[in-house]
Short mmCIF file of C-alpha atoms in Angstrom, two decimals:
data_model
loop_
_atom_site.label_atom_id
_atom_site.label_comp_id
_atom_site.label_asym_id
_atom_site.label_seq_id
_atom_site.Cartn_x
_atom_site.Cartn_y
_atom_site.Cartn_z
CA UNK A 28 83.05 23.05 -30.45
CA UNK A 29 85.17 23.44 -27.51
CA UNK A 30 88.06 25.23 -26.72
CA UNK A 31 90.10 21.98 -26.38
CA UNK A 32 88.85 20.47 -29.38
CA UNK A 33 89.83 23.42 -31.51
CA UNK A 34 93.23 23.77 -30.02
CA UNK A 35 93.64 20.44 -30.53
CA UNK A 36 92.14 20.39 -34.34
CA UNK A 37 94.58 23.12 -35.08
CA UNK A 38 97.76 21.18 -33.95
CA UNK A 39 96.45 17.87 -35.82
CA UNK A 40 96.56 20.95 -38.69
CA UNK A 41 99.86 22.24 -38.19
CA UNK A 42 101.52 18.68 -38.33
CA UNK A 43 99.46 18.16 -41.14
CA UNK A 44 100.88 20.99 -43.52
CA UNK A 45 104.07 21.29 -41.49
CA UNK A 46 106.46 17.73 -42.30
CA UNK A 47 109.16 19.38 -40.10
CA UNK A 48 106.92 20.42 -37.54
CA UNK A 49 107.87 18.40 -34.15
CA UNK A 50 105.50 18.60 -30.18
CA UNK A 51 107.30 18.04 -27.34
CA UNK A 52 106.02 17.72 -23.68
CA UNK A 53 105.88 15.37 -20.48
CA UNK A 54 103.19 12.40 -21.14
CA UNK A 55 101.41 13.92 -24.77
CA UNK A 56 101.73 10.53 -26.32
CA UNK A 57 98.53 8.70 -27.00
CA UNK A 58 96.90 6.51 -24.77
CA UNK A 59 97.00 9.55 -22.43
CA UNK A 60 97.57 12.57 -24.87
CA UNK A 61 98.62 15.05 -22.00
CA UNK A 62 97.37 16.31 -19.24
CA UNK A 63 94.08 18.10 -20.66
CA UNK A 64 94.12 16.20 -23.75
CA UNK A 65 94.39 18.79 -25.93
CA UNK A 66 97.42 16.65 -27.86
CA UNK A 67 95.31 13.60 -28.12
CA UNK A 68 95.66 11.36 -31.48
CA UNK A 69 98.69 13.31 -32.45
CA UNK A 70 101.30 10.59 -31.56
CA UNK A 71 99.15 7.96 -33.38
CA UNK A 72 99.20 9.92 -36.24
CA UNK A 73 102.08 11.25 -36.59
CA UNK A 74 104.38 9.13 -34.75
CA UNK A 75 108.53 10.51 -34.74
CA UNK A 76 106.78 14.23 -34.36
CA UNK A 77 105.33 13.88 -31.13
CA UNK A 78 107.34 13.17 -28.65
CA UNK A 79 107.19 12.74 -24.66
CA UNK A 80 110.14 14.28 -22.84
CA UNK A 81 111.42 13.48 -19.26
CA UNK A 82 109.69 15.70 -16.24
CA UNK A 83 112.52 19.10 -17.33
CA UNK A 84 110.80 22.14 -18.23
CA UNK A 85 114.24 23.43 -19.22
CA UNK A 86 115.60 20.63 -20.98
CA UNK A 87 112.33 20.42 -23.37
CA UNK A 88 111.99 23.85 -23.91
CA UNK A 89 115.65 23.81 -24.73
CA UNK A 90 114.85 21.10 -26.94
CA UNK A 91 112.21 22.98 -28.88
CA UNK A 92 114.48 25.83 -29.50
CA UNK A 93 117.34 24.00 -30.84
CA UNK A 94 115.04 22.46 -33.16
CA UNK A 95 113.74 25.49 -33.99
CA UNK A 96 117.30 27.34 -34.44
CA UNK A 97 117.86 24.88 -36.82
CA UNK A 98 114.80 25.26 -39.15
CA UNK A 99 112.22 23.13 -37.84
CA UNK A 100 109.20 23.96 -36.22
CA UNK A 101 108.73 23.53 -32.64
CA UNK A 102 105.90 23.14 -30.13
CA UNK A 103 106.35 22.59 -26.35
CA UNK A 104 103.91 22.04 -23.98
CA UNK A 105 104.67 22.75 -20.14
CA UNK A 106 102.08 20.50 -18.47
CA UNK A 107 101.09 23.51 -15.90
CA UNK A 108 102.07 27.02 -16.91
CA UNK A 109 103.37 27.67 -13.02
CA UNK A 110 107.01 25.91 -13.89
CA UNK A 111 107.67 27.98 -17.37
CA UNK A 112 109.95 29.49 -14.68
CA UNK A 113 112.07 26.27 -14.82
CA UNK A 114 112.92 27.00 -18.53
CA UNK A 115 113.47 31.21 -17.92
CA UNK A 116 116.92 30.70 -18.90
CA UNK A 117 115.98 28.78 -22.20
CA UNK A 118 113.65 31.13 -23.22
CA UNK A 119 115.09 34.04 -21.98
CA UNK A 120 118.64 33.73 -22.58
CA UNK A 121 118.78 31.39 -25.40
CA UNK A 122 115.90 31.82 -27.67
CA UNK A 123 114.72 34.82 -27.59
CA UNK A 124 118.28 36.22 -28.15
CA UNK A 125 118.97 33.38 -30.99
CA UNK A 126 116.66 35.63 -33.15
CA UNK A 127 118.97 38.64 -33.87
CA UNK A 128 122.75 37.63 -32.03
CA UNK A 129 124.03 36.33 -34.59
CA UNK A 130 124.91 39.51 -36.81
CA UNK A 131 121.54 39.35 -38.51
CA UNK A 132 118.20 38.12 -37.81
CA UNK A 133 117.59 34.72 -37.58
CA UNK A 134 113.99 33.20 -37.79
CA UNK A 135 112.68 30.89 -34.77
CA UNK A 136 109.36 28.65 -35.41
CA UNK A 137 109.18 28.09 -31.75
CA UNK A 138 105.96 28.02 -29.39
CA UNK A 139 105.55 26.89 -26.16
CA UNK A 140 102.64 26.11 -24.94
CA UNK A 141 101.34 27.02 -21.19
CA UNK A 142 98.30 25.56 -19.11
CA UNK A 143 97.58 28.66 -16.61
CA UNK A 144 95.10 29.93 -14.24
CA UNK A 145 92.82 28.64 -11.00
CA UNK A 146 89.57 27.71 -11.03
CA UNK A 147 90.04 23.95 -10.68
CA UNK A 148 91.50 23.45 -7.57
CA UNK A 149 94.79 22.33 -8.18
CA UNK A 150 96.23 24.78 -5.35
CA UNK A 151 99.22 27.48 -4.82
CA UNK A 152 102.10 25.58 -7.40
CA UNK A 153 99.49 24.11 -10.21
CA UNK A 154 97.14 27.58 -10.60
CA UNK A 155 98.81 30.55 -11.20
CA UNK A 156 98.98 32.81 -14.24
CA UNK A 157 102.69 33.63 -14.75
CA UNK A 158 102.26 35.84 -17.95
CA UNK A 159 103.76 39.09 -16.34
CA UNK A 160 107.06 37.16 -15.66
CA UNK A 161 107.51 37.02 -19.74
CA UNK A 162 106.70 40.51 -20.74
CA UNK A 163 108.87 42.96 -22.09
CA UNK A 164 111.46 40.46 -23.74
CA UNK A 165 112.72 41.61 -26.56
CA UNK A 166 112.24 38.87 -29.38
CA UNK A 167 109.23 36.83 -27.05
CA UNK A 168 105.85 37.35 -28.01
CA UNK A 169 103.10 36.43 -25.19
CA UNK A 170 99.76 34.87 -26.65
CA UNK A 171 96.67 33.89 -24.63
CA UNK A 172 93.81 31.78 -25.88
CA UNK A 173 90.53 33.09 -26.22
CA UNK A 174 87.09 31.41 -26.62
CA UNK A 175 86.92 34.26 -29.89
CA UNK A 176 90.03 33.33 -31.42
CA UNK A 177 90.60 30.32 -33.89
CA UNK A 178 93.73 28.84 -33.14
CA UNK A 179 94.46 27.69 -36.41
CA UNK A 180 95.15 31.26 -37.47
CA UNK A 181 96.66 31.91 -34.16
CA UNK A 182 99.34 29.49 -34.50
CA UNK A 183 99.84 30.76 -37.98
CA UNK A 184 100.49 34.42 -36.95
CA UNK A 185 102.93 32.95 -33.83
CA UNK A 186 104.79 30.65 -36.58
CA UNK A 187 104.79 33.62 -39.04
CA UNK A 188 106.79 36.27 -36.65
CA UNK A 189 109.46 34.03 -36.74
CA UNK A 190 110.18 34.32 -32.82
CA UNK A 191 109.69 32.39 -29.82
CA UNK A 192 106.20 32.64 -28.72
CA UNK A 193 104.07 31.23 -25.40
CA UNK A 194 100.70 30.77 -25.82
CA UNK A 195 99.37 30.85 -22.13
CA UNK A 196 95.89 28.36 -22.17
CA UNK A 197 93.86 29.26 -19.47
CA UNK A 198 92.58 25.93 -17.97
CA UNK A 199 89.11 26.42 -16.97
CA UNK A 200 88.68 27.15 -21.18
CA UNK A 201 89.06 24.21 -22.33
CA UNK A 202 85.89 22.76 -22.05
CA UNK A 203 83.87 26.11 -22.55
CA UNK A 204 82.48 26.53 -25.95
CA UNK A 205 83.92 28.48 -28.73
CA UNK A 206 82.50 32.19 -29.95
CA UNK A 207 80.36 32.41 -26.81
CA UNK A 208 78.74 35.70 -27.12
CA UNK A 209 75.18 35.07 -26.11
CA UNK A 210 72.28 37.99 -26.58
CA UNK A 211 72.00 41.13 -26.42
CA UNK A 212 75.50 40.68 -27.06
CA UNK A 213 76.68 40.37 -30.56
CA UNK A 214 80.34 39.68 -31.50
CA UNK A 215 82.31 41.09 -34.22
CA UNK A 216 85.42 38.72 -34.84
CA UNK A 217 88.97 39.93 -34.83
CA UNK A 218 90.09 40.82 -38.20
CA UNK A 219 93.00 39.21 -37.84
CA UNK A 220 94.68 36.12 -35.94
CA UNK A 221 96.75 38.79 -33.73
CA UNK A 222 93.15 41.46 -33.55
CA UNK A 223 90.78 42.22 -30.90
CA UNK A 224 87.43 40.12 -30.70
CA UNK A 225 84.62 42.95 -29.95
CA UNK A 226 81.22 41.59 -28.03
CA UNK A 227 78.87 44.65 -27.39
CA UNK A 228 75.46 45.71 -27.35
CA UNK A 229 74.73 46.84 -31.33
CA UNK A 230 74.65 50.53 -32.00
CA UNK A 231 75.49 52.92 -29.87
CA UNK A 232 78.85 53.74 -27.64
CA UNK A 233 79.13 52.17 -24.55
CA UNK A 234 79.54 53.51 -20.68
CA UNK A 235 83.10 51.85 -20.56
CA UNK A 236 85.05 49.56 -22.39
CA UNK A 237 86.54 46.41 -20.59
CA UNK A 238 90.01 45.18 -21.90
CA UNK A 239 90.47 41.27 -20.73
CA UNK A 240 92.69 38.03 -21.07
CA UNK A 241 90.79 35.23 -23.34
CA UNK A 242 90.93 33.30 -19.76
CA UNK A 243 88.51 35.90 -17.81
CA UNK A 244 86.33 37.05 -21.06
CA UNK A 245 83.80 34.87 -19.77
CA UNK A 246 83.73 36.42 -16.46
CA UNK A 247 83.65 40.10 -18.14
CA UNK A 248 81.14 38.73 -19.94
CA UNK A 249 78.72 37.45 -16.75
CA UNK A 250 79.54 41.29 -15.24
CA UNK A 251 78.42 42.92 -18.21
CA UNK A 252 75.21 41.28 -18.36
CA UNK A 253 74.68 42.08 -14.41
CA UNK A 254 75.68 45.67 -15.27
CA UNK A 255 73.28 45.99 -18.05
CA UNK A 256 70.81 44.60 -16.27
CA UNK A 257 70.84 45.80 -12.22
CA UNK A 258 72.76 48.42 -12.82
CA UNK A 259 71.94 49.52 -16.48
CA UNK A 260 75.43 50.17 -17.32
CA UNK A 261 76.65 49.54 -20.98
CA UNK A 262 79.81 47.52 -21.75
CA UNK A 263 81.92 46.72 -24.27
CA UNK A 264 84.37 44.01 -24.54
CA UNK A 265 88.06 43.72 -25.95
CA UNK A 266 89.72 40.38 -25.83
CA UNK A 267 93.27 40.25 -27.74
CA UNK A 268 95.20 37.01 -28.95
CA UNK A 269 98.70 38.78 -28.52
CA UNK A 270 99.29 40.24 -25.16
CA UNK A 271 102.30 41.32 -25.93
CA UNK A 272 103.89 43.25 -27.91
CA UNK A 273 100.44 45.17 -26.78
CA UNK A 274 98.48 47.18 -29.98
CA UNK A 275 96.32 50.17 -29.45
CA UNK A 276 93.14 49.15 -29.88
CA UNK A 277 91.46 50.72 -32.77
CA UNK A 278 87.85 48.94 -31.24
CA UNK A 279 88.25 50.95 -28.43
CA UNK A 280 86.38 53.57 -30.67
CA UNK A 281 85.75 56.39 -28.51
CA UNK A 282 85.36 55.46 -24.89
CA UNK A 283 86.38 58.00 -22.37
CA UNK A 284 85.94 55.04 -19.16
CA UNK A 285 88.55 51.88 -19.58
CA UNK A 286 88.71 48.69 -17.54
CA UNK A 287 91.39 45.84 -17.87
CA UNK A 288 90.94 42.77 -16.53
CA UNK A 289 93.18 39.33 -16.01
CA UNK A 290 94.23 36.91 -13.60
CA UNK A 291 97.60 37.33 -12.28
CA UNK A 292 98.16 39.11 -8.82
CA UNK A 293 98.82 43.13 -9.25
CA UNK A 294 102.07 44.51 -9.95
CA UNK A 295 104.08 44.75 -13.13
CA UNK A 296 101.58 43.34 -14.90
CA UNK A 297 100.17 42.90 -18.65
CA UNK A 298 97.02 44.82 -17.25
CA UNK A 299 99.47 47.88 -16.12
CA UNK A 300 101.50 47.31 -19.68
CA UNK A 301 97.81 48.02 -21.09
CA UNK A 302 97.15 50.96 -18.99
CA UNK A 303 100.43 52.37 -19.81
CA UNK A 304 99.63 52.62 -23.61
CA UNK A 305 96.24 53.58 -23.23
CA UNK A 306 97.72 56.91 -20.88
CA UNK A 307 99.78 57.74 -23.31
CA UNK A 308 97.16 57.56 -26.46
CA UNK A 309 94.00 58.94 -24.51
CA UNK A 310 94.62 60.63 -21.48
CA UNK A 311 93.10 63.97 -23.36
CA UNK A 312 89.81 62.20 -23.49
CA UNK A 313 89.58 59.78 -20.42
CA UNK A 314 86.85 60.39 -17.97
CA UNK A 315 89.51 59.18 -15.57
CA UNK A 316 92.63 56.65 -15.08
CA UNK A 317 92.47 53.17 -16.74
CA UNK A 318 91.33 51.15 -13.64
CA UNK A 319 93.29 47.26 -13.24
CA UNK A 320 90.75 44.19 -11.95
CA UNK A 321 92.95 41.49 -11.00
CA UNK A 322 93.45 38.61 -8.31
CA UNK A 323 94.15 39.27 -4.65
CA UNK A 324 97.93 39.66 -3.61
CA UNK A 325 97.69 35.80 -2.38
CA UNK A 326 98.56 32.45 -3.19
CA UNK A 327 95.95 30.08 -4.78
CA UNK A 328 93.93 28.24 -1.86
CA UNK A 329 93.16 24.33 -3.34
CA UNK A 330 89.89 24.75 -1.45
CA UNK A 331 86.79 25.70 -3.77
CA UNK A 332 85.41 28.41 -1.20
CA UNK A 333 88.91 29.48 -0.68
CA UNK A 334 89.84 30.12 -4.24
CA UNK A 335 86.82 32.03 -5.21
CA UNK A 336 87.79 34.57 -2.66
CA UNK A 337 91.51 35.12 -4.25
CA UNK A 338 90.56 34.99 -8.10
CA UNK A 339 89.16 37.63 -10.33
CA UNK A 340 85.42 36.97 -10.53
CA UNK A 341 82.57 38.05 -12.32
CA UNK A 342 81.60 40.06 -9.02
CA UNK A 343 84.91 41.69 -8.43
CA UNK A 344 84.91 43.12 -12.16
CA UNK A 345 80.80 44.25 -11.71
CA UNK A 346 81.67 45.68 -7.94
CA UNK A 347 84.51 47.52 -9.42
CA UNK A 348 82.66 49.24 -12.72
CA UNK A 349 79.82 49.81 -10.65
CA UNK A 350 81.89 51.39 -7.78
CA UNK A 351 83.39 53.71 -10.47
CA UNK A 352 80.76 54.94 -12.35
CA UNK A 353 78.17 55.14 -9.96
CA UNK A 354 79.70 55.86 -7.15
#
């Protein structure tokens, strides 16, 4: 199964089990069923619930949080993840804060759902991977898909905090197959929709761990099989569901060498969010400073040759653990 088809089985679930469940976003209504067509058959089936909204990031999301605020269940798609910062002020200063400003706390079913990342050659405006702009709002949890992740239980645990959530999709995922661990590798699920998937070599600890986004576990994946086998370096990879509010990863068992990895350009990132509560839990027994493998500080060339350069790549994540542990 692909990633698309099981993001889109688990909203044809959530409608399902959900009566006052409701998806909102520019052009999800069947024939076309969105963009990526992850909301295809919805509208068809469950026609009053899924709804296409005018071309206003802000108005929809606003939308979906009034909805929400009033007991329903929300879902809003932005069509590309780049103009969540046309509906800041909605999430930001509406519905994030509707969960506890009203002299006691005040449950929100709310997600909104973000296309992100390069990779496809949309260019600058229609490729970027905004998650950093969301973090550290009090009463927003940030999600990312991951190819390890079922997102039936994912939209479960977002639904369940009873807070405005965005679930950042990473484009290039969607037609990528799910659970892709391949051998040596084996994968040990996450134990629980909001848990770490683990893919390692069995027995044994590794040289390093590598901490990544469910959009670039694919790439960490390709570097740790050129580590293993040109450089004969052992890795072992975490991929979270929640990016934030960021656990310590109990996974991380006993590694001393820690990489992160995503897609956004450095600075203020979820990477350095990562790095900053791994110092603070391990910096007895690290062999040195969590090290952050991320995009070049550029825009998004549309060009294929172009865009390889700028984006985090399977080389860039293999030059940089090799660089560090060999020298």
């Amino acid at each position: 199964m692909r990633v698309a088809d099981n993001l889109n089985a688990a909203l044809h679930d959530l409608l399902d089990r959900d009566p006052r469940a409701y998806l909102l976003g520019e052009d999800i209504t069947d024939q076309y069923g969105g963009a990526f067509k992850i909301s295809r058959g919805l509208s068809e089936r469950f026609p009053g619930r899924v709804l296409s909204t005018p071309i206003s990031e802000g108005a929809l999301t606003g939308m979906a949080a009034g909805l929400a605020l009033a007991g329903d269940t929300a879902i809003a798609e932005i069509m590309f993840g780049d103009f969540v910062t046309l509906a800041f002020d909605q999430l930001v200063n509406f519905a994030a804060k509707s969960v506890t400003m009203y002299g006691k706390r005040l449950p929100l079913r709310m997600v909104v759902r973000c296309p992100s990342g390069g990779g496809r050659g949309y260019g600058p405006t229609h490729s970027q991977s905004p998650q950093k702009h969301l973090l550290g709002v009090p009463g927003l949890a940030i999600y990312e898909v991951s190819p390890f992740h079922d997102n039936h239980a994912v939209f479960g645990a977002m639904l369940d905090r009873g807070e405005p959530c965005v679930l950042f999709e990473d484009k290039v995922l969607y037609t990528r197959p799910m659970y892709p661990a391949a051998e040596p590798f084996r994968l040990t699920p996450p134990e629980t929709p909001d848990g770490f998937a683990r893919v390692a070599l069995p027995g044994g600890d590794p040289d390093c761990v590598i901490i990544a986004t469910g959009g670039t576990a694919h790439k960490a994946l390709a570097a740790m099989r050129a580590l293993l086998l040109e450089d004969e370096i052992t890795a072992a990879l975490l991929v979270p569901s929640r990016l934030y509010p960021f656990d310590f990863p109990a996974a991380i068992g006993a590694a001393n060498t820690v990489f992160v990895v995503e897609e956004s350009t450095a600075g203020g990132t979820w990477g350095a969010e990562v790095a900053h509560v791994l110092h603070g839990r391990m910096w007895d027994r690290l062999a040195r400073p969590v090290q952050l493998v991320h995009s070049a500080d550029s825009i998004i060339p549309t060009a294929a040759h172009l865009e390889e350069r700028v984006l985090v790549s399977e080389s860039s994540i293999h030059r940089a653990i090799r660089k560090a542990l060999r020298g």
